[in-house]
Every structure is written in C-alpha cells, then in structure tokens.
Short mmCIF file of C-alpha atoms in Angstrom, two decimals:
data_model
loop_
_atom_site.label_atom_id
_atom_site.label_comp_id
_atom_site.label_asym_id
_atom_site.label_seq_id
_atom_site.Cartn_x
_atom_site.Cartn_y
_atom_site.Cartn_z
CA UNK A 1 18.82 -28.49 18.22
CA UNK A 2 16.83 -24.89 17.95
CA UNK A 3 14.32 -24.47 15.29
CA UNK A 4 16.31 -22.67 12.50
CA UNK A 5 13.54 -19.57 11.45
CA UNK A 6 15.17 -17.03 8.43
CA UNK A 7 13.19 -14.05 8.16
CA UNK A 8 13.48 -12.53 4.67
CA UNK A 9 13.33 -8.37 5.11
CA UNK A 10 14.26 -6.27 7.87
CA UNK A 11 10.91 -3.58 7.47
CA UNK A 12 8.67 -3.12 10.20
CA UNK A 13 7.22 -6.77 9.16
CA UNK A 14 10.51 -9.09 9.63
CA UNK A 15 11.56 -7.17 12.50
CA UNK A 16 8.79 -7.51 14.87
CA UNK A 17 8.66 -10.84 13.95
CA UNK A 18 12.05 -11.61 14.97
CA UNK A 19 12.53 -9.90 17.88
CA UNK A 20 8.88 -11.85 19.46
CA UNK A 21 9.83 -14.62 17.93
CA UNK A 22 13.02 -14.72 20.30
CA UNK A 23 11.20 -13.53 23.06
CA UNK A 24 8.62 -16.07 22.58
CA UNK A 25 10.56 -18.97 21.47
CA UNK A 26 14.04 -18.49 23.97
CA UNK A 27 16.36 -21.07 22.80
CA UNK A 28 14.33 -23.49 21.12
CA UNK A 29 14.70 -21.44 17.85
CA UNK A 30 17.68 -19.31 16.42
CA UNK A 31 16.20 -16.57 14.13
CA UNK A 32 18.25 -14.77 11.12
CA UNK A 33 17.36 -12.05 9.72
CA UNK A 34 18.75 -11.01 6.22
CA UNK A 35 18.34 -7.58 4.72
CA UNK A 36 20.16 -6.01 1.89
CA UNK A 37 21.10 -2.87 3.75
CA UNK A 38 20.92 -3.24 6.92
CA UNK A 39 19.49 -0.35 7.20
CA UNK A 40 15.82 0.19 8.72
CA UNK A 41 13.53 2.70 6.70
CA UNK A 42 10.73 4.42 8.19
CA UNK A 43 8.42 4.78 4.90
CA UNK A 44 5.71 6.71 6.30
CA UNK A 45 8.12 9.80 6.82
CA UNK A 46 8.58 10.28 3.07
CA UNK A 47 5.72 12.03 2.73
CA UNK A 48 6.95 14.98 5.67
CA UNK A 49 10.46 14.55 2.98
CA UNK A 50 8.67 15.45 0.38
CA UNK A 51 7.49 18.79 1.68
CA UNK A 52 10.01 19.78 3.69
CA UNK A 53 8.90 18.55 7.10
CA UNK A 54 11.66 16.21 7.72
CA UNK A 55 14.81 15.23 6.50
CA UNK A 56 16.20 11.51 5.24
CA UNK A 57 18.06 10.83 9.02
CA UNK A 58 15.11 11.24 10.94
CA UNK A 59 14.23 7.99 8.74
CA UNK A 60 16.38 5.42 9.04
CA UNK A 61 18.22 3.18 11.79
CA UNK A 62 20.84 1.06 12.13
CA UNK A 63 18.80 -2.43 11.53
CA UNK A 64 20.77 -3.78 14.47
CA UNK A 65 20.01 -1.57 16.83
CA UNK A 66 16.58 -1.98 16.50
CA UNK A 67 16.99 -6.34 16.84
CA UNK A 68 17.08 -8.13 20.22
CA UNK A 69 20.93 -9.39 20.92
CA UNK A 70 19.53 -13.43 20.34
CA UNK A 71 18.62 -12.18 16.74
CA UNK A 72 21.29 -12.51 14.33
CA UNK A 73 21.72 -10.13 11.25
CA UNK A 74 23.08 -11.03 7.69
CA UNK A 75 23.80 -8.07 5.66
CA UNK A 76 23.34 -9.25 2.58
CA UNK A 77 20.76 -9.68 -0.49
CA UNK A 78 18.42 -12.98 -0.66
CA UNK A 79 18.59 -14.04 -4.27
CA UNK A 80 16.74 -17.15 -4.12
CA UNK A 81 15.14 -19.79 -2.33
CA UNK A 82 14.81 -22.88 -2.50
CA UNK A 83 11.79 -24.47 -1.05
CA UNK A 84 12.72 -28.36 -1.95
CA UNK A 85 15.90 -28.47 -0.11
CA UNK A 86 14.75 -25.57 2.78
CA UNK A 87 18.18 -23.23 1.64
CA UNK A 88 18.13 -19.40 1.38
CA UNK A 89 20.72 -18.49 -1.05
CA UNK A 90 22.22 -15.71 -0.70
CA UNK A 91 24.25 -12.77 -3.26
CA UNK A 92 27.77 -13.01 -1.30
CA UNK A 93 27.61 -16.96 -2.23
CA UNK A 94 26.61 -18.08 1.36
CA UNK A 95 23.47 -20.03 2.26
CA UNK A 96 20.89 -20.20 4.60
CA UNK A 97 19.26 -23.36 5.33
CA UNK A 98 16.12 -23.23 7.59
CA UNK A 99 12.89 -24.96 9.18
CA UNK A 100 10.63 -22.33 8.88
CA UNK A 101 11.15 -19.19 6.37
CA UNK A 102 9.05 -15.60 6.85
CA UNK A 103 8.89 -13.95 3.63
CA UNK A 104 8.36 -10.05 4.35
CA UNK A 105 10.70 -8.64 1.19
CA UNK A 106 8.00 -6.10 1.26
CA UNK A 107 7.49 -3.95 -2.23
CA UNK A 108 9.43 -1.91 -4.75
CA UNK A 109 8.27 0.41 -7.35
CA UNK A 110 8.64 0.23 -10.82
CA UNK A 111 7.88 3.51 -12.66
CA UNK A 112 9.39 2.74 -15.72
CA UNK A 113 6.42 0.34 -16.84
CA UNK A 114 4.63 3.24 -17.07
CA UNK A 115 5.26 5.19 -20.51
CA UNK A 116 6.76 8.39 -19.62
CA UNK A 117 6.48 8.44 -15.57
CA UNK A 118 10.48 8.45 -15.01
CA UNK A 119 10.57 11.55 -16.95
CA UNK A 120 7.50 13.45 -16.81
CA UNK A 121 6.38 12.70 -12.94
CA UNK A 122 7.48 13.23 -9.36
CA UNK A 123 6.49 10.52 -6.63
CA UNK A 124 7.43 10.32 -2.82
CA UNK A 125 7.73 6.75 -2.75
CA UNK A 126 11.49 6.28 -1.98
CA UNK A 127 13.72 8.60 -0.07
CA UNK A 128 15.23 9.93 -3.90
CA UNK A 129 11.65 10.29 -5.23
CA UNK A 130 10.62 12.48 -1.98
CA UNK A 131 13.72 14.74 -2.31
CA UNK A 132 13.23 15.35 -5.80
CA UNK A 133 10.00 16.15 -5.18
CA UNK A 134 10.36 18.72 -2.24
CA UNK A 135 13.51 20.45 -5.00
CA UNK A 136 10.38 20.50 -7.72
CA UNK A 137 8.05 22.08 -5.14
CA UNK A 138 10.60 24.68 -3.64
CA UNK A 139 10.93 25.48 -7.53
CA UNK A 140 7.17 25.55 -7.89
CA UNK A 141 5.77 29.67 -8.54
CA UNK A 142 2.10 28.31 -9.15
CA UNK A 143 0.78 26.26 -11.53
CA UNK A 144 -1.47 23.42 -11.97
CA UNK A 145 -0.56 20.29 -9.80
CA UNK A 146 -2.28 16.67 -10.32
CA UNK A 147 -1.89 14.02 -7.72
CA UNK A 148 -3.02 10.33 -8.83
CA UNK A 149 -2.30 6.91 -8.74
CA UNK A 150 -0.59 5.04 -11.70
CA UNK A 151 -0.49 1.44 -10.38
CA UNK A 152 -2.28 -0.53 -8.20
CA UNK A 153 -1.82 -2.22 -6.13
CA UNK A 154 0.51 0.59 -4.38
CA UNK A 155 1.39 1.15 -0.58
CA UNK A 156 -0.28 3.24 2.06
CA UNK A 157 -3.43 3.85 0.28
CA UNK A 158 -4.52 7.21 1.83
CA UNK A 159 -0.99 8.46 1.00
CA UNK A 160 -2.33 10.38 -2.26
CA UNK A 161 -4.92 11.98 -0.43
CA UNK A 162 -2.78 13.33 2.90
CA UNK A 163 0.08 14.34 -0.04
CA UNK A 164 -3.18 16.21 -1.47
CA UNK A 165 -4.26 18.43 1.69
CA UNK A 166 -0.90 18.73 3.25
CA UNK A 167 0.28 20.26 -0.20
CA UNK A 168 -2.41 22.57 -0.57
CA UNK A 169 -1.69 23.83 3.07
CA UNK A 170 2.14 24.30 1.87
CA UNK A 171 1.25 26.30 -1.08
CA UNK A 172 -1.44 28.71 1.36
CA UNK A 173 1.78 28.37 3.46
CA UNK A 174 3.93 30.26 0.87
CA UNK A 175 1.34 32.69 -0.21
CA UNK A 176 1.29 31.04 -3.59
CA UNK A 177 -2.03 29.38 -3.16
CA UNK A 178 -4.34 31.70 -5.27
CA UNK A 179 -2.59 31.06 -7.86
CA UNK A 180 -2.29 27.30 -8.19
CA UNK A 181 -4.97 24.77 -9.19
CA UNK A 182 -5.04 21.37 -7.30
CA UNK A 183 -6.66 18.15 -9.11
CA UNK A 184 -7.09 15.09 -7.48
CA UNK A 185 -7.21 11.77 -10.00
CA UNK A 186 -8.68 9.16 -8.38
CA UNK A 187 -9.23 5.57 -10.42
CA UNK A 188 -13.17 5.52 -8.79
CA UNK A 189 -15.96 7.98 -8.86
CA UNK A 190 -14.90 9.25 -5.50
CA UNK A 191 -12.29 10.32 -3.57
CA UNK A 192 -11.16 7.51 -2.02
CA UNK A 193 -11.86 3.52 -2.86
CA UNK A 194 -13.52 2.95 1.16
CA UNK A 195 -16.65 4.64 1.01
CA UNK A 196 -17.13 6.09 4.72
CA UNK A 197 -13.53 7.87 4.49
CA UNK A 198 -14.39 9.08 0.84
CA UNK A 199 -17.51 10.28 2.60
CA UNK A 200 -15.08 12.11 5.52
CA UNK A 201 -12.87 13.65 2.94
CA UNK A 202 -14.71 14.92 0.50
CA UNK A 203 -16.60 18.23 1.50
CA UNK A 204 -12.84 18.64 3.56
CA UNK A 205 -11.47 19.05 -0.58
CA UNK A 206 -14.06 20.92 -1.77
CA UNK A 207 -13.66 23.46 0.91
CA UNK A 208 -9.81 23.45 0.23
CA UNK A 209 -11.17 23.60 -3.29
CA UNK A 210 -8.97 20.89 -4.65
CA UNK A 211 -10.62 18.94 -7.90
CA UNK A 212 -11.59 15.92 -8.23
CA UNK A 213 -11.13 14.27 -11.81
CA UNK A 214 -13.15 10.78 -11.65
CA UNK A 215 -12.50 7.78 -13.77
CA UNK A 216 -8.77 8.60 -14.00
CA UNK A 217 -6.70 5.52 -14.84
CA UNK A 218 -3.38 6.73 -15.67
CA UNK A 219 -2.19 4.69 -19.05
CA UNK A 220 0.84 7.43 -19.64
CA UNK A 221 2.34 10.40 -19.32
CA UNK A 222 3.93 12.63 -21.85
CA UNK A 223 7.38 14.62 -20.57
CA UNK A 224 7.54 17.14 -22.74
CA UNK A 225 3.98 18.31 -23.11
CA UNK A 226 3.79 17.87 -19.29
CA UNK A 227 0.56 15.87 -20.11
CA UNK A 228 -1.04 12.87 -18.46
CA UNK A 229 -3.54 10.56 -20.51
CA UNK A 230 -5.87 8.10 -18.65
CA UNK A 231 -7.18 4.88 -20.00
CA UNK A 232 -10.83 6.40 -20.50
CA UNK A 233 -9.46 8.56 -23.08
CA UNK A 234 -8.38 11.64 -21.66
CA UNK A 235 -5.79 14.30 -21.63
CA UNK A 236 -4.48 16.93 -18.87
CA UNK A 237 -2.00 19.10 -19.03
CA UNK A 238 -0.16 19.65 -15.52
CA UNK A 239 2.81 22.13 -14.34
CA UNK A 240 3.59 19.43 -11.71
CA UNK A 241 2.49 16.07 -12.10
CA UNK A 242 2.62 14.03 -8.55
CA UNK A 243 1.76 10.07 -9.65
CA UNK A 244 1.92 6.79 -7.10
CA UNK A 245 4.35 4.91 -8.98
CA UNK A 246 3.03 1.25 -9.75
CA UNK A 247 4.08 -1.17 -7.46
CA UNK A 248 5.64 -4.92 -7.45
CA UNK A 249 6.93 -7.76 -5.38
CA UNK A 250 10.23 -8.35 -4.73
CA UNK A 251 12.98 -9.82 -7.05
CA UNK A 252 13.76 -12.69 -5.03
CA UNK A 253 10.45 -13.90 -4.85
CA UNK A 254 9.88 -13.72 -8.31
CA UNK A 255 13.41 -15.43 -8.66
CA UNK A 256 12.43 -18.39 -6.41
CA UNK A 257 8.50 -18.82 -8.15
CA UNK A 258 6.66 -17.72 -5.02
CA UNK A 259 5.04 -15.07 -6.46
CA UNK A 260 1.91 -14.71 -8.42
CA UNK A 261 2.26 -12.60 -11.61
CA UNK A 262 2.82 -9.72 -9.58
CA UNK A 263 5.65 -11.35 -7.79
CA UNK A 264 2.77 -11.07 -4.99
CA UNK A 265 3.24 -14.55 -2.91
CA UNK A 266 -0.03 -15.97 -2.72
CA UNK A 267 -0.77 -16.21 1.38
CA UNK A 268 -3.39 -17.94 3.07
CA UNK A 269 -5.77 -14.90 4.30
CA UNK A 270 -5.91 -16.39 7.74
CA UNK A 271 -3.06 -18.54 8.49
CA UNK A 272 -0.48 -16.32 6.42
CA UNK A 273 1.31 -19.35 4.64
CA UNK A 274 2.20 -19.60 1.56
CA UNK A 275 0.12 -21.33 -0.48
CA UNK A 276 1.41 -24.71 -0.44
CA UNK A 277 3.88 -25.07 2.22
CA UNK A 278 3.15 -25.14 5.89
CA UNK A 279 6.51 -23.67 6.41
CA UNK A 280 6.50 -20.77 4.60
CA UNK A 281 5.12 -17.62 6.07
CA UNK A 282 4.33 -14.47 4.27
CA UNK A 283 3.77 -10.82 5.87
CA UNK A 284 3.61 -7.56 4.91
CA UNK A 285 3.52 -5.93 1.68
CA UNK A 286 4.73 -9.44 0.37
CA UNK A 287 1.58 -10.80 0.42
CA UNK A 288 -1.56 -10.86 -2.30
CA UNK A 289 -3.53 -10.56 0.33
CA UNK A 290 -6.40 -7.71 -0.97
CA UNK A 291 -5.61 -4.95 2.17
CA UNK A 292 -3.26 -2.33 2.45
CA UNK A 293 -0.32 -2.29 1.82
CA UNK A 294 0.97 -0.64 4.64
CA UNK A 295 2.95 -1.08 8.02
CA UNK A 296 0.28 -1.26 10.40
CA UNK A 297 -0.86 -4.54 8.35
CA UNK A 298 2.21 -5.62 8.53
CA UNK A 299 2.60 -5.26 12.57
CA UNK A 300 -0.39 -7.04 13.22
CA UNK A 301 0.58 -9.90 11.16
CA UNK A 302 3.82 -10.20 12.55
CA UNK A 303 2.29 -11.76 15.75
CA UNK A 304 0.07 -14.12 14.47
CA UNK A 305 2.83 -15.80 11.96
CA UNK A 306 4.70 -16.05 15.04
CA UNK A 307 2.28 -18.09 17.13
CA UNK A 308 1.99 -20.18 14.06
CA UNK A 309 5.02 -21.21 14.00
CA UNK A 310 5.60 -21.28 17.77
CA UNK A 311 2.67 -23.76 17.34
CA UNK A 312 4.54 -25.89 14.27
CA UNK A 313 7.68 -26.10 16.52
CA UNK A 314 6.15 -26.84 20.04
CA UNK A 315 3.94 -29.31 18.37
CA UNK A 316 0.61 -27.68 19.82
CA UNK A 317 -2.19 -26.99 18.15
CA UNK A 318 -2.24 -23.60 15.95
CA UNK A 319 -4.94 -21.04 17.30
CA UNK A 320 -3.91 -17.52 16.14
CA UNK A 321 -5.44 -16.26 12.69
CA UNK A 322 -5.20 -12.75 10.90
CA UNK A 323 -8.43 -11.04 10.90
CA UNK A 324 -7.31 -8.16 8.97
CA UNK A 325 -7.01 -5.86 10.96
CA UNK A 326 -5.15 -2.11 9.41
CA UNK A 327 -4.56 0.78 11.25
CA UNK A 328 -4.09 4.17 9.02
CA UNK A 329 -3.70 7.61 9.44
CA UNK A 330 -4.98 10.39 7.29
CA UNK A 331 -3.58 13.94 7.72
CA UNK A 332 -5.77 16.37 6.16
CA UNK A 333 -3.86 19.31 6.80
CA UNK A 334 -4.18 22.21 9.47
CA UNK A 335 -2.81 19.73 11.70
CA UNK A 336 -5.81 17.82 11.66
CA UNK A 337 -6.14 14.04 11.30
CA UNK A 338 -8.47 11.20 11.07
CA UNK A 339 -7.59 7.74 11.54
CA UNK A 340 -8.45 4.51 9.68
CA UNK A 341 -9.37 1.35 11.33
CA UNK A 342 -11.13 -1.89 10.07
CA UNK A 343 -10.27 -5.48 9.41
CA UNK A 344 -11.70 -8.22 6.30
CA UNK A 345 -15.12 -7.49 8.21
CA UNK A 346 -15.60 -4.37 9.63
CA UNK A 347 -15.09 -1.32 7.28
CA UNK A 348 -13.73 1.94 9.09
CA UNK A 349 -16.11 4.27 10.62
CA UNK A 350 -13.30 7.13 10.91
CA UNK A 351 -13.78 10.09 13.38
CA UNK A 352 -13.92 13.62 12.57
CA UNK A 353 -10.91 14.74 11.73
CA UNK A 354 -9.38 15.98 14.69
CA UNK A 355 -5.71 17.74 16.55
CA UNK A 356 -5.84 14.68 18.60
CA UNK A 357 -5.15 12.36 15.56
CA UNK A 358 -2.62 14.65 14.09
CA UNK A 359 -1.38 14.89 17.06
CA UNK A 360 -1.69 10.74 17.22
CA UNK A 361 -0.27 10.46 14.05
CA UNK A 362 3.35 12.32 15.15
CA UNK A 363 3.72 10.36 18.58
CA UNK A 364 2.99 6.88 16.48
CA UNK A 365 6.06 8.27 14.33
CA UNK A 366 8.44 8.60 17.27
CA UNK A 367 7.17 5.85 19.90
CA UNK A 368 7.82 3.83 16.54
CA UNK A 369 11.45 3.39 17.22
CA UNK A 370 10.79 2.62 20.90
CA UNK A 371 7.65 0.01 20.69
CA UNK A 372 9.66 -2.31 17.47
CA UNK A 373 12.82 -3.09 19.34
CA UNK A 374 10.94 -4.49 22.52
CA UNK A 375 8.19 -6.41 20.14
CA UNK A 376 5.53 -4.43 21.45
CA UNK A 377 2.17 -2.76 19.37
CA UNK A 378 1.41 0.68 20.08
CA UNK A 379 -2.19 0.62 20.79
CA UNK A 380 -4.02 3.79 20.37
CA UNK A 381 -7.02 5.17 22.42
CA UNK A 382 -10.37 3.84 22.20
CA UNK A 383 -9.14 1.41 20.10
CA UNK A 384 -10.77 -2.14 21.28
CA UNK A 385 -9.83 -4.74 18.26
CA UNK A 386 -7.15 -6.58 18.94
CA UNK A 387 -4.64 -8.92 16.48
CA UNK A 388 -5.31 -11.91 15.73
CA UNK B 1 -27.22 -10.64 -28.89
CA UNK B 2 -23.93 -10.81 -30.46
CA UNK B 3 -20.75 -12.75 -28.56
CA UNK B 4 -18.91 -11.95 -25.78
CA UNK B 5 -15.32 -10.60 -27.32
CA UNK B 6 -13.69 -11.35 -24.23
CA UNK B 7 -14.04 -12.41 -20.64
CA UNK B 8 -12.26 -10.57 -17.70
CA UNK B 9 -12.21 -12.93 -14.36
CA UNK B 10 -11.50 -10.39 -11.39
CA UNK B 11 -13.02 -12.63 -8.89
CA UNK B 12 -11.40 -11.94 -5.41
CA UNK B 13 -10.13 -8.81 -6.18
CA UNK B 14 -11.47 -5.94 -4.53
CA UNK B 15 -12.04 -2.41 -5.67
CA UNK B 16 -10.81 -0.12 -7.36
CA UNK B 17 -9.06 -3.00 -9.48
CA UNK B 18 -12.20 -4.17 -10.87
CA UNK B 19 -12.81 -0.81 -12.83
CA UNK B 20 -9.04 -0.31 -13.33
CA UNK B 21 -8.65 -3.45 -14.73
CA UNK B 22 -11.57 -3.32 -16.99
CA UNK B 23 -10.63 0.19 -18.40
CA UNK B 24 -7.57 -1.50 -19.06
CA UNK B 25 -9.25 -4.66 -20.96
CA UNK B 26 -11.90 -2.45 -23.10
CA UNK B 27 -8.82 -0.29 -24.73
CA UNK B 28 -8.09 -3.57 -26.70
CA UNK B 29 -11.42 -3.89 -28.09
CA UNK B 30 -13.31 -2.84 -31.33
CA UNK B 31 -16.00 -0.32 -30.60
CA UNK B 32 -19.12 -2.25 -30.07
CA UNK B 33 -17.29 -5.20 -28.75
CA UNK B 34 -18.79 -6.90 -25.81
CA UNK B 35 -16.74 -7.16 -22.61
CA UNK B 36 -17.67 -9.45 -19.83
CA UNK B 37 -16.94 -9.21 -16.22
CA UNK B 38 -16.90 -11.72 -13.34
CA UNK B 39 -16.93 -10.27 -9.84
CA UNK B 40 -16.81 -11.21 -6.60
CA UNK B 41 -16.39 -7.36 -4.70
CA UNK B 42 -20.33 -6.16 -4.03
CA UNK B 43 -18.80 -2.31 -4.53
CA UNK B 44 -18.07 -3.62 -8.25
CA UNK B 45 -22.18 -3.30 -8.76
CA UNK B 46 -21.87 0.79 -7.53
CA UNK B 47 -18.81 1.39 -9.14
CA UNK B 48 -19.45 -0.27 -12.68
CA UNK B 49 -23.04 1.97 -13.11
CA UNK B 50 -21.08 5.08 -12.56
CA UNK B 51 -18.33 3.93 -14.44
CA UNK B 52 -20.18 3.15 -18.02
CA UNK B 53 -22.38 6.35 -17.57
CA UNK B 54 -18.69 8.49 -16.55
CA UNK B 55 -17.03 6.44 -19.73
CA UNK B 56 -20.12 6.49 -22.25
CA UNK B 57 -19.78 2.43 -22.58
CA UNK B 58 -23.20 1.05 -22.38
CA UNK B 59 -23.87 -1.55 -19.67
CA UNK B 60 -25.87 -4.06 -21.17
CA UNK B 61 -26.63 -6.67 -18.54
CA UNK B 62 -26.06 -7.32 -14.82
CA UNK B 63 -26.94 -10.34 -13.04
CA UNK B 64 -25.93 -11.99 -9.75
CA UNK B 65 -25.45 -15.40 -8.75
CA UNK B 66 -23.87 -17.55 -5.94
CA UNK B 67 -21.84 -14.52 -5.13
CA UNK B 68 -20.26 -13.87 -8.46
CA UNK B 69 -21.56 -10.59 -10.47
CA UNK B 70 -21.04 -10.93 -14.01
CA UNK B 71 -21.80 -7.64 -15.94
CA UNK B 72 -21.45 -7.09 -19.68
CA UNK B 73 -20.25 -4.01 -21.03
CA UNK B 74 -20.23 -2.57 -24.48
CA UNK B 75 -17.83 -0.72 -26.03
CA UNK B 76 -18.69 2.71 -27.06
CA UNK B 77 -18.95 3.40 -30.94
#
C-alpha cells in the first residue's frame, strides 16, 4: 500500500513539496493536498498592488493547475489534527488519515491586537489591505507618510523597506514629491535588522531623503489623531500611516497544540520535524524557525522535508538537512535592485544595487508560475549555495 | 545593588526581538526597576548599548558567559 503523505497548505511551501514528492516517490506514496481555497496566491506581488503596478489576477492561480495530475486536491479547511490517531480532520466533516503530515499553513495577520491599527493604518499584507492602500495613495495630495513594523515576527522582512523607496519614486512619479515627508520606523538603530544590507540601504534613503526614526516599537495607533505611539514613549503624527501588521500561525495549528504561543510549530532547525514526532514535517512560514519568513525559505525547505521522508518510507538512511538558506530581493526604486542571500551561517554580502536585479527580481515573478508546477528551483546567476 | 524586578529569557531569539521584546517588558516596570536580560543573539550586545543611550534607561551591567549575555537594565526615573 502507498505511503499516505497530507500536505497541509497549498503556498509555494506545500506545493513544491507535493509535486517532488510525486515525482520522487512514483507510486509508493499518494500525496493530498488540502487548502481552503484552492486558490494559489502569489504574496510577493502585493506590494506592485499596492502602488498600482499590478492588479489582484496577475496573483493568483487555479491551485490545480499548478499540481502534478498524481497529486490530489481537497478543497477544503483543515480544522484539526490529530497526531495520536494520524487523522486530519477536516471543516466539511471528512477526514484525512495519513503516515506522514507536512504542516506549511503558512501565516495570517492579525491587526486587531494592535490598539487602533484596523482603523488608523494601511498595510499591503493581503490582497484587501494592498487595494486599500493603492485607493489611500491615489487619494494622497502630500503629506507626511510613516512606514514601520507593528509585529514581529512578520513576512518578507525587506518588504517595509522596498514599500519605502518604491513609494517615494511614486510620489516623484506624480510630481507630488516636494511636498511629502517620508519616515522610516524601524524597531533597531538602523535601517534594517542584517547589518551589511542596512549598510547597502542606508546612504540609498538619505539620498532619497526618507527619515529614519530609530527605536520605534509600535505599541498603538490613534485613528482619529492620525497618531502612532511607540513603546519608548513617543508620539508622531502621520497623514498616512503604512504599518506591517503583526503576524501569527495558523488556526489549525493552534487548534491541534502544535504551535508554540505564537501558534509557531516548533521545527527541528535541521531536520524540519516537529518537535516530537518523526512524522510530522513543518515548512514555511509555519515554522519558529528564527529566518524569514518568506517564500524563498520556504522553496528550499520543501526539498529537504521531502528527502526526509523519502528516507522514512524507503527505509534508508536520512541525509538531507536545511542549512538555511533565504533568497530575497530588495527593490530600491529606479528600477534598481539588490538581492539577499545567506543561510544560519553565512550573513548576506548583497551587491550594489543594480538593473540586473530589478530586472532579476520581475523574471523570478513570472518564471514563478513555470518553475513550481514542474518542482523545479529557479537558480539565479552567480549564485553557488545550494539546498540542503 | 537592589533586586532584579524581573527576568526576560530571549535566549534563541534573534534580533530585533531582543530589543522589541524588552521595550515591551520595561513599560510594566516602576522607574528605577531593574530589568534583566538573557541572550543568546551576539547583535543583542550592539543593539542593547544603542538602545539604553536612544531610550535614556541606564545599562548597568553586561557580562558574558557560555554563550548566554545577560545584561541588566534600569529603568529610567
């Protein structure tokens, strides 16, 4: 009988897995992937939403389309699992029982445990968020505009600062520049928490003259005042307030106790099991793992939890490990881009920002939909690390 | 010396949740109250100088050892 594998999440994460998980594992294992929609989001392209680079279509796919035939789909919400008896249960009433179970539910956001956010910010975290934002900035005649983070941890973590240059080129853009004031909050005493790209960004802000307000932890934010206090004490007053909304696991993790308190699931740094259980797999945002939350971590775990379990059902001996390896883009407007790479060892050394990496940065976006359907990782130029 | 008012363990996290979550902790404390802070992140050493001279909280001892940095911060008065 095939080895039953039920991948939770059909993001970037789940999908890869599932379609090399077929290709690696033929008919010894029948893989099911269940996702609530069905639908498959490409998250990075909110931010081109936001300002009115792209609309929501250019987004999303049919999840199907983007799965290997042998792959089956269940449209349908995970509400809990249950790890004693190996059973995915599921919000229709159905069940899933399995042998091995890849958690990759990914994140949501949860602006509403922030006093005041719902109300008095704009984020371009979901599809809604990004399209209420781009109606607020259409709207916007000049003003003072803060960009900052109110949770961590939060996806994509150069997302602020791209959101930062690429609106400052938008306002220049619309001849509304001179009389708008950017202000960048970040949590640290720099730009950016990795050093050598807080290095590469920097001067690139002042010259954009964009501010930097250090030590900002955002505690709330008040609607009507249009005012956002931080937990060192202090007060601004914005015309357009732009904050990461803070981010959390996913309900059904938290339903089934695999999460931390979080709803993080606690995953071997490594291996990428859960805590606990040598059949449980974790991937993605899912994890607790301290990286990025982004997709690129996500497609270079996907093929290491697959050789795991490969290993688990063919009895061999397991050899692949996650070294940490994230690949991210920044954009810092002009069409000019730098690009992020390093793993739990190796902190990035990124290049000058360059047309090349912009220009990177948009074929990644559309060889995207190719490269995920036939399991394969886009590698990019000059890049030598490899998974695993 | 008076006593610590409260411990914050943010071993194995890395930054900026170190700072963030301290900012968060100190808000609950009396001025003068003494916060303490177990580390594992190296950055936290950087990052927790500039924070107490940014914040005006007075860093009152740093020490290393087996890995872990514990730091003691003050609340401002």
């Amino acid at each position: 009988m095939p080895a039953r594998i039920v991948i939770l999440g059909g993001g970037v994460g789940g999908t890869l897995a599932a379609n090399l998980l077929t290709k690696e594992l033929g008919r010894d294992a029948k893989v099911t992937i269940v996702d609530p929609t069905g639908m498959h989001v490409y998250q990075p392209g909110y931010l081109y939403v936001a300002l009115g680079q792209a609309n929501g279509q250019w987004l999303s796919r049919d999840e199907r389309t983007l799965l290997r035939r042998d792959v089956d789909l269940v449209v349908d919400a995970a509400e809990r699992v249950d790890t004693d008896a190996g059973i995915v249960h599921l919000r229709a009433g159905g069940s899933l029982p399995y042998d091995h179970l890849v958690v990759a539910t990914g994140s949501r956001v949860v602006p509403e445990q922030v006093p005041g956010l719902v109300e008095g910010s704009y984020h371009f975290y979901t599809l809604e968020g990004a399209i209420r934002l781009r109606e607020a900035l259409r709207q916007f005649r000049g003003g003072r505009i803060h960009i900052g983070i109110a949770g961590i941890p939060y996806k994509c973590p150069p997302a602020p600062i791209e959101f930062t240059f690429m609106v400052e080129e938008y306002l220049r853009k619309r001849g509304i520049r001179d009389r708008s004031e950017i202000t960048l909050l970040s949590p640290l005493n720099r730009a950016f928490t990795i050093e050598s790209a807080s290095k590469l960004v920097t001067p690139i802000l002042e010259q954009r003259g964009v501010k930097i307000e250090t030590f900002f932890n955002v505690e709330s934010v008040d609607p009507s005042s249009g005012t956002v206090t931080s937990l060192e004490g202090q007060k601004l007053e914005s015309d357009l307030l732009v904050l990461v909304p803070p981010h959390r696991g996913s309900a059904v993790v938290e339903a089934s106790g695999l999460g931390d308190a979080g709803g993080w699931v606690p995953t071997d740094r490594m291996t990428l099991q859960r805590e606990g259980f040598e059949n449980v797999f974790a991937i993605g945002d899912a994890t607790n793992l301290p990286i990025s939350k982004s997709g690129s971590t996500a497609h270079f775990e996907a093929p290491v939890v697959v050789s795991r379990i490969a290993s688990l059902i063919k009895g061999t001996a397991p050899k692949a490990n996650y070294g940490g390896r994230v690949m991210c883009f920044l954009e810092t407007g002009n069409r000019k881009s730098t690009v992020l790479r390093f793993d739990y060892e190796n902190p990035p050394t990124p290049p000058k920002p360059s047309t090349f990496w912009h220009i990177g940065k948009w074929m990644f976006n559309r060889i995207y939909w190719v490269t995920l359907p036939q399991g394969r990782i886009p590698e990019m130029p000059g890049d030598k690390r490899r998974a695993g | 010396m008076s006593a610590v008012a409260k411990t914050l363990d943010v071993k194995g996290l890395n930054c900026p949740l170190p700072i963030v979550k301290t900012a968060q902790a100190i808000k609950e404390l009396a001025a003068g109250d003494l916060l303490e802070i177990l580390a594992t992140d190296p950055g936290a050493v950087p990052d927790f100088n500039a924070w107490t001279k940014s914040t005006g909280n007075e860093l009152v001892e740093q020490s290393e050892e087996a890995g872990v940095y514990r730091f003691v911060v003050k609340k401002k008065g």
